[in-house]
C-alpha cells in the first residue's frame, strides 16, 4: 500500500478504497496504457513486450528491495532462471505450450529465489551486497559452462511456443506475444496488490522498517525474507519465461550483473516500495534507453548516470514517490 | 503464589568480566516488580539474556514449568515472554491500527497469510479498537507512526506488547525520553495492565518505580544486592553503597 | 612446472594490481563507510589520461603515470566535495545508486572525448623485455607491477603507522565522532584519504593496463571486482586487502589457466564461501 492510498483513504468512501487497494484501478491503468501502446507503436511491439517482461523483473525486485529493504545487485539470477527454465523445457523437452512454459519459468524462478535468498540473507550490509553480486556471476558462469543445455554464449535457440490456448499463434509482428505479456503483467500486478496488503505483506514492510521489532513480535525475520525471495523469484521467473516465449531465444545477458543493476536503477527511478513506482520506472527507463541509445549508446549512459545522481540527490523517493509527495503537499495546503 | 517466570543462577561474562553474576529472580502472576541499578549494573545484558538475544554462560530461564534457556528469541515471544524497548522501535511507515492488527494476527498465527486484509475481520478490528482506546490512541488509528508525538509512540509501544497477550512483560524504561507533562498518561496506562500479568519494569526514574512497583530488585555490578519492598530499598546499606559509593559513608552530602 | 611458475607470476602480478587499485577503496570504505562502485571508473580515467599523454602526446611512460595520477585526483576532488560528502551516513542502496550513476557518466563522457576503442599505454623499452632469473625469465612489466604493489603497501604502512596524519586517520576510522571531539578535522582527513585513494586507483589503472586493458566498459567490467576484494579482505584493513588480493588473484588466475571454460566461476564461489564464513572480511575488525 502506498502513500496516496493512505491519503485518499481518509477522504474516499470505503468502496473506492477497496477497489484501489485491490489493484483494480492499477490493472485498468495497465490495460489502458498497454492498449495505447499497441495502437501508437504497432511497429515496436517487440520493445513493448520487452518492457512487460522487464516490468515483471522490476516488480519482483521491488518486493525484495522496496518492501523488505534488502539491497541486491543480483536479482537477474531469478529472471534468468525463469527464462532458461522455460527455454530448456521447450528446446530440450518439447514442452512448448506457453502457459506450461510460463509455469515452469515461475517454478524455476522460485527455486532460484530460494537458493539466492539462502546465500544472500545470511549476511547484512556490504557483505550482503557482495554476496548478491557473487550469486549473479556464479549463475552466469554456470549457465555459460552448461552450454549443452543453455547454448552457452551463443544463446539458447529452438524455442517454438505453441499457440496460446491452441488459438492464438505467435505471429511475426509480436501481437500475440505482446497481449500475452500484458495479460500476465495485469494478473501478476493484481496478485501482488493483494499480497502487499495482506498480513504477510504488512510483515514484510515491518521487516523493512525495523527487523528487531518484528523479531520481538515472535516472528522469524529470516523466514519472512526467505519466503519473500521465493515469491519474488516466481514473479521474476514469469518475466523470464515471457522473455523466452516472446523472443524465442535466451541469452546469457538474462543472467547478468548488468541486467540486475539496470533493474535496480529502474526501480529507484520510479520509486521503491510501490508497485506503481516499479512500473513507471521501467517504462521511463526503457523508453529513453530505446530512443537515446539509438542515437549513441554512450550519450545514453551519460544521461542515465546523471539522472540517477539527480534522483538520489533531489528525489530519493523516485518519480512516482515524489509526485505522490507533491500531490499530498498540495492537498494539505488546500485543506 | 506459584512462580510463573524464573531466572536461576544466570551468568554471563564478557572477556572475563562477569556482567551478569549468578542472578536469580522469580515472578508470579500479577507481580509488579521494578529492576533498578546504577549505570553499568548489567540491566541491559540481563534483559537480553532473558529475551534470548544473548546466550548465557550458565544458568536457566523458566517460563511456567518449561525451561526456555535454549529457545530462540522468537520462540520465547510465542510462549508469552514479551518485551518493550527503551528506544521506541515502531514501523514508522505504518499506522497504530496496522501495528496492533499485525500483533494480533501474529499472536493468532495468521500473520503469514498472503491474501485478505485485517480490516475484513470484525472480531479483530473490535480488539484493535479496544486496545487503541485503552491507550488513548483511537483517534490516531490511521496516522502514520512517524507523525504522532513521542509520548504516544511510547504508548503504542506498550499497546503493541499487550496485543501479543503476554504472560510476562518486560518493560524497558517505558517513560524514557517522554516530557514530564506526558508521563502521567503512561503511568495511567501501566496501572491498567491486566491484573494477572507479571510485569518486570527496568527503569531509572525512582518516582515512577515507587508508584508502580510492589517489589524492587536492585542490580549492581551484575549481582542482585536487594530484593524486597520499595519502602526498604532506600534504607538498605548496600543499595546506598552501590548508588552513592563513598558518599554514603560521608553522611550528609550537602 | 613451467605452468605452475607462470601461474604464480601472473597471479602475483594480477593480485598486486588489484591491491594497488583496491587499497584506496578499502581505506575510504573503512573510514567513510561509502560503498563506492565508481572506484574503478577513476582507474579508467587514469588509463585514458596516461594513454593520451604517453601515446598521443609522446610524453613517455613516467610522465604518463604522473599526469594520470595528478589529473585523476584533480577530477575527483570536486566529486568528493559535491557528491560523495552527501553519501556519508546514507543507506547502502543510496550509495550504490549514486556511485553507479557516477560510473555511467564517467563511461559516457570518457568515450565521448576519447572514442570507443581500446587504449594502449606504450611501455618504455626497459619494461618491454623480460627479466632473466637464471632458470626462468619473467616479463618485465609483471615485475614492475609486483614491485609497485610492494612499494604501495610499504608506503601506506609507513603513512598510517608512522606519521601524524596516520594517527588522525586511525582515530577517525575507529570512532569519527570521538576523533572530531578530540580536535581531528575529520572532513580534512576524509578529503585527503579520498585523494590518496583515487591517486592509488589511478596508479593501479595505469600500471595494471597490461592485465586489465583500458577500454570503454572498464569501469563497468571491474566495478564489482574491487568491491569484492575490499569485502573479502575487510574494509579498512591493509593486510586484509593484501591477503584478499593474493588469494583472489591466485584463485582467478589458476582458474583461467586450468579451467578457462568456467570463467570466473571459482572466483565468485570463493567469494561466497569467504564472505559467508567471514562477514566482515578475512581481517576485518569485529566492530561495525
CSV table of N, CA and C in Angstrom, one decimal, chain A residues 1 3 6 17-18 194-195 197-200 202-203 205-206 208-210 212-220 227 231, chain B residues 74 77-78 85 89-94 98 102-103 105-106 110-118 120 144 157 160 164:
chain,number,residue,atom,x,y,z
A,1,UNK,N,0.8,-1.2,0.0
A,1,UNK,CA,0.0,0.0,0.0
A,1,UNK,C,0.9,1.3,0.0
A,3,UNK,N,1.5,5.6,-0.3
A,3,UNK,CA,1.1,6.8,0.4
A,3,UNK,C,-0.2,7.4,-0.1
A,6,UNK,N,-3.2,5.7,1.3
A,6,UNK,CA,-3.4,6.2,2.7
A,6,UNK,C,-4.2,7.5,2.7
A,17,UNK,N,-11.9,2.8,-1.9
A,17,UNK,CA,-10.7,2.4,-1.3
A,17,UNK,C,-10.4,1.0,-1.6
A,18,UNK,N,-11.4,0.2,-1.4
A,18,UNK,CA,-11.2,-1.3,-1.7
A,18,UNK,C,-10.8,-1.5,-3.1
A,194,UNK,N,-2.7,-7.7,-3.9
A,194,UNK,CA,-3.4,-8.5,-2.8
A,194,UNK,C,-2.3,-8.9,-1.8
A,195,UNK,N,-1.2,-9.3,-2.3
A,195,UNK,CA,-0.1,-9.8,-1.4
A,195,UNK,C,0.4,-8.7,-0.5
A,197,UNK,N,-1.0,-6.0,0.6
A,197,UNK,CA,-1.9,-5.5,1.7
A,197,UNK,C,-2.3,-6.7,2.6
A,198,UNK,N,-1.9,-7.9,2.3
A,198,UNK,CA,-2.2,-9.0,3.2
A,198,UNK,C,-1.4,-8.9,4.5
A,199,UNK,N,-1.7,-9.7,5.5
A,199,UNK,CA,-0.9,-9.7,6.7
A,199,UNK,C,0.5,-10.0,6.4
A,200,UNK,N,0.8,-10.9,5.5
A,200,UNK,CA,2.2,-11.2,5.2
A,200,UNK,C,2.9,-10.0,4.6
A,202,UNK,N,2.2,-6.9,5.2
A,202,UNK,CA,2.5,-6.0,6.3
A,202,UNK,C,3.7,-6.4,7.1
A,203,UNK,N,3.9,-7.7,7.3
A,203,UNK,CA,5.0,-8.3,8.0
A,203,UNK,C,6.3,-7.9,7.2
A,205,UNK,N,6.8,-5.4,5.2
A,205,UNK,CA,7.1,-3.9,5.4
A,205,UNK,C,7.6,-3.7,6.8
A,206,UNK,N,7.1,-4.5,7.7
A,206,UNK,CA,7.7,-4.4,9.1
A,206,UNK,C,9.1,-4.7,9.1
A,208,UNK,N,11.3,-4.3,6.8
A,208,UNK,CA,12.0,-3.1,6.2
A,208,UNK,C,12.1,-2.0,7.3
A,209,UNK,N,11.0,-1.7,8.0
A,209,UNK,CA,11.0,-0.6,8.9
A,209,UNK,C,11.9,-0.9,10.2
A,210,UNK,N,11.8,-2.1,10.7
A,210,UNK,CA,12.5,-2.4,11.9
A,210,UNK,C,12.5,-3.9,12.2
A,212,UNK,N,14.2,-5.7,14.2
A,212,UNK,CA,14.3,-6.1,15.6
A,212,UNK,C,12.9,-6.1,16.2
A,213,UNK,N,12.1,-5.2,15.8
A,213,UNK,CA,10.7,-5.1,16.3
A,213,UNK,C,9.9,-6.3,15.8
A,214,UNK,N,10.1,-6.7,14.6
A,214,UNK,CA,9.4,-7.9,14.0
A,214,UNK,C,9.8,-9.1,14.8
A,215,UNK,N,11.1,-9.2,15.1
A,215,UNK,CA,11.6,-10.3,15.9
A,215,UNK,C,11.0,-10.4,17.3
A,216,UNK,N,10.8,-9.2,17.9
A,216,UNK,CA,10.3,-9.1,19.2
A,216,UNK,C,8.8,-9.4,19.2
A,217,UNK,N,8.2,-9.5,18.0
A,217,UNK,CA,6.8,-9.9,18.0
A,217,UNK,C,6.7,-11.4,17.8
A,218,UNK,N,7.8,-12.1,17.8
A,218,UNK,CA,7.8,-13.5,17.8
A,218,UNK,C,7.8,-14.1,16.3
A,219,UNK,N,8.3,-13.2,15.4
A,219,UNK,CA,8.4,-13.6,14.0
A,219,UNK,C,9.8,-13.9,13.7
A,220,UNK,N,10.1,-15.0,12.9
A,220,UNK,CA,11.5,-15.2,12.4
A,220,UNK,C,11.7,-14.3,11.2
A,227,UNK,N,10.8,-16.3,2.4
A,227,UNK,CA,9.5,-16.5,1.7
A,227,UNK,C,9.3,-15.5,0.6
A,231,UNK,N,8.7,-15.9,-3.4
A,231,UNK,CA,7.6,-15.3,-4.2
A,231,UNK,C,8.2,-14.4,-5.3
B,74,UNK,N,12.4,-15.6,19.2
B,74,UNK,CA,11.0,-15.6,18.6
B,74,UNK,C,10.2,-16.6,19.3
B,77,UNK,N,8.9,-15.4,22.6
B,77,UNK,CA,7.8,-14.4,22.4
B,77,UNK,C,6.5,-15.2,22.2
B,78,UNK,N,6.5,-16.3,21.4
B,78,UNK,CA,5.3,-17.0,21.2
B,78,UNK,C,4.8,-17.7,22.4
B,85,UNK,N,10.8,-1.8,24.2
B,85,UNK,CA,12.1,-1.3,24.0
B,85,UNK,C,12.3,0.1,24.7
B,89,UNK,N,10.8,1.3,19.1
B,89,UNK,CA,11.0,0.6,17.8
B,89,UNK,C,9.6,0.4,17.2
B,90,UNK,N,9.3,1.2,16.3
B,90,UNK,CA,8.0,1.1,15.6
B,90,UNK,C,8.2,1.0,14.1
B,91,UNK,N,7.1,0.7,13.4
B,91,UNK,CA,7.2,0.7,12.0
B,91,UNK,C,6.7,2.1,11.5
B,92,UNK,N,7.7,3.0,11.3
B,92,UNK,CA,7.3,4.4,11.2
B,92,UNK,C,6.4,4.7,10.0
B,93,UNK,N,6.3,3.8,9.0
B,93,UNK,CA,5.5,4.0,7.9
B,93,UNK,C,4.1,3.4,8.0
B,94,UNK,N,3.8,2.8,9.2
B,94,UNK,CA,2.5,2.2,9.4
B,94,UNK,C,1.7,2.9,10.5
B,98,UNK,N,-2.5,-0.5,12.1
B,98,UNK,CA,-1.8,-1.6,11.5
B,98,UNK,C,-0.9,-2.3,12.5
B,102,UNK,N,-1.4,-6.2,13.3
B,102,UNK,CA,-0.3,-7.1,12.9
B,102,UNK,C,0.1,-8.0,14.1
B,103,UNK,N,0.1,-7.3,15.3
B,103,UNK,CA,0.5,-8.1,16.5
B,103,UNK,C,-0.6,-9.1,16.8
B,105,UNK,N,-2.6,-10.5,14.7
B,105,UNK,CA,-2.5,-11.6,13.6
B,105,UNK,C,-1.4,-12.5,13.9
B,106,UNK,N,-0.3,-12.0,14.3
B,106,UNK,CA,0.9,-12.8,14.7
B,106,UNK,C,0.5,-13.7,15.9
B,110,UNK,N,-1.7,-15.9,12.2
B,110,UNK,CA,-2.3,-15.6,10.9
B,110,UNK,C,-1.4,-14.6,10.1
B,111,UNK,N,-0.3,-14.3,10.7
B,111,UNK,CA,0.5,-13.2,10.0
B,111,UNK,C,1.2,-13.7,8.8
B,112,UNK,N,1.2,-15.0,8.5
B,112,UNK,CA,1.8,-15.5,7.3
B,112,UNK,C,0.9,-15.5,6.1
B,113,UNK,N,-0.4,-15.1,6.3
B,113,UNK,CA,-1.4,-15.2,5.2
B,113,UNK,C,-1.1,-14.3,4.1
B,114,UNK,N,-1.2,-14.7,2.9
B,114,UNK,CA,-0.8,-13.9,1.8
B,114,UNK,C,-2.1,-13.2,1.1
B,115,UNK,N,-3.2,-13.5,1.5
B,115,UNK,CA,-4.4,-12.9,1.0
B,115,UNK,C,-5.3,-12.3,2.1
B,116,UNK,N,-6.1,-11.4,1.7
B,116,UNK,CA,-7.1,-10.8,2.7
B,116,UNK,C,-6.4,-9.6,3.4
B,117,UNK,N,-7.3,-8.9,4.1
B,117,UNK,CA,-6.8,-7.7,4.8
B,117,UNK,C,-7.4,-7.7,6.2
B,118,UNK,N,-6.7,-7.2,7.2
B,118,UNK,CA,-7.2,-7.4,8.5
B,118,UNK,C,-8.5,-6.6,8.7
B,120,UNK,N,-11.0,-6.7,7.1
B,120,UNK,CA,-12.2,-7.6,6.8
B,120,UNK,C,-12.6,-8.5,7.9
B,144,UNK,N,0.2,7.8,10.4
B,144,UNK,CA,1.5,7.0,10.4
B,144,UNK,C,2.2,7.3,11.7
B,157,UNK,N,4.0,1.5,21.8
B,157,UNK,CA,5.0,0.5,22.1
B,157,UNK,C,4.4,-0.5,23.1
B,160,UNK,N,1.4,-2.4,21.7
B,160,UNK,CA,1.8,-3.5,20.8
B,160,UNK,C,2.2,-4.7,21.6
B,164,UNK,N,0.0,-8.8,22.0
B,164,UNK,CA,0.6,-10.1,21.9
B,164,UNK,C,0.1,-11.0,23.0
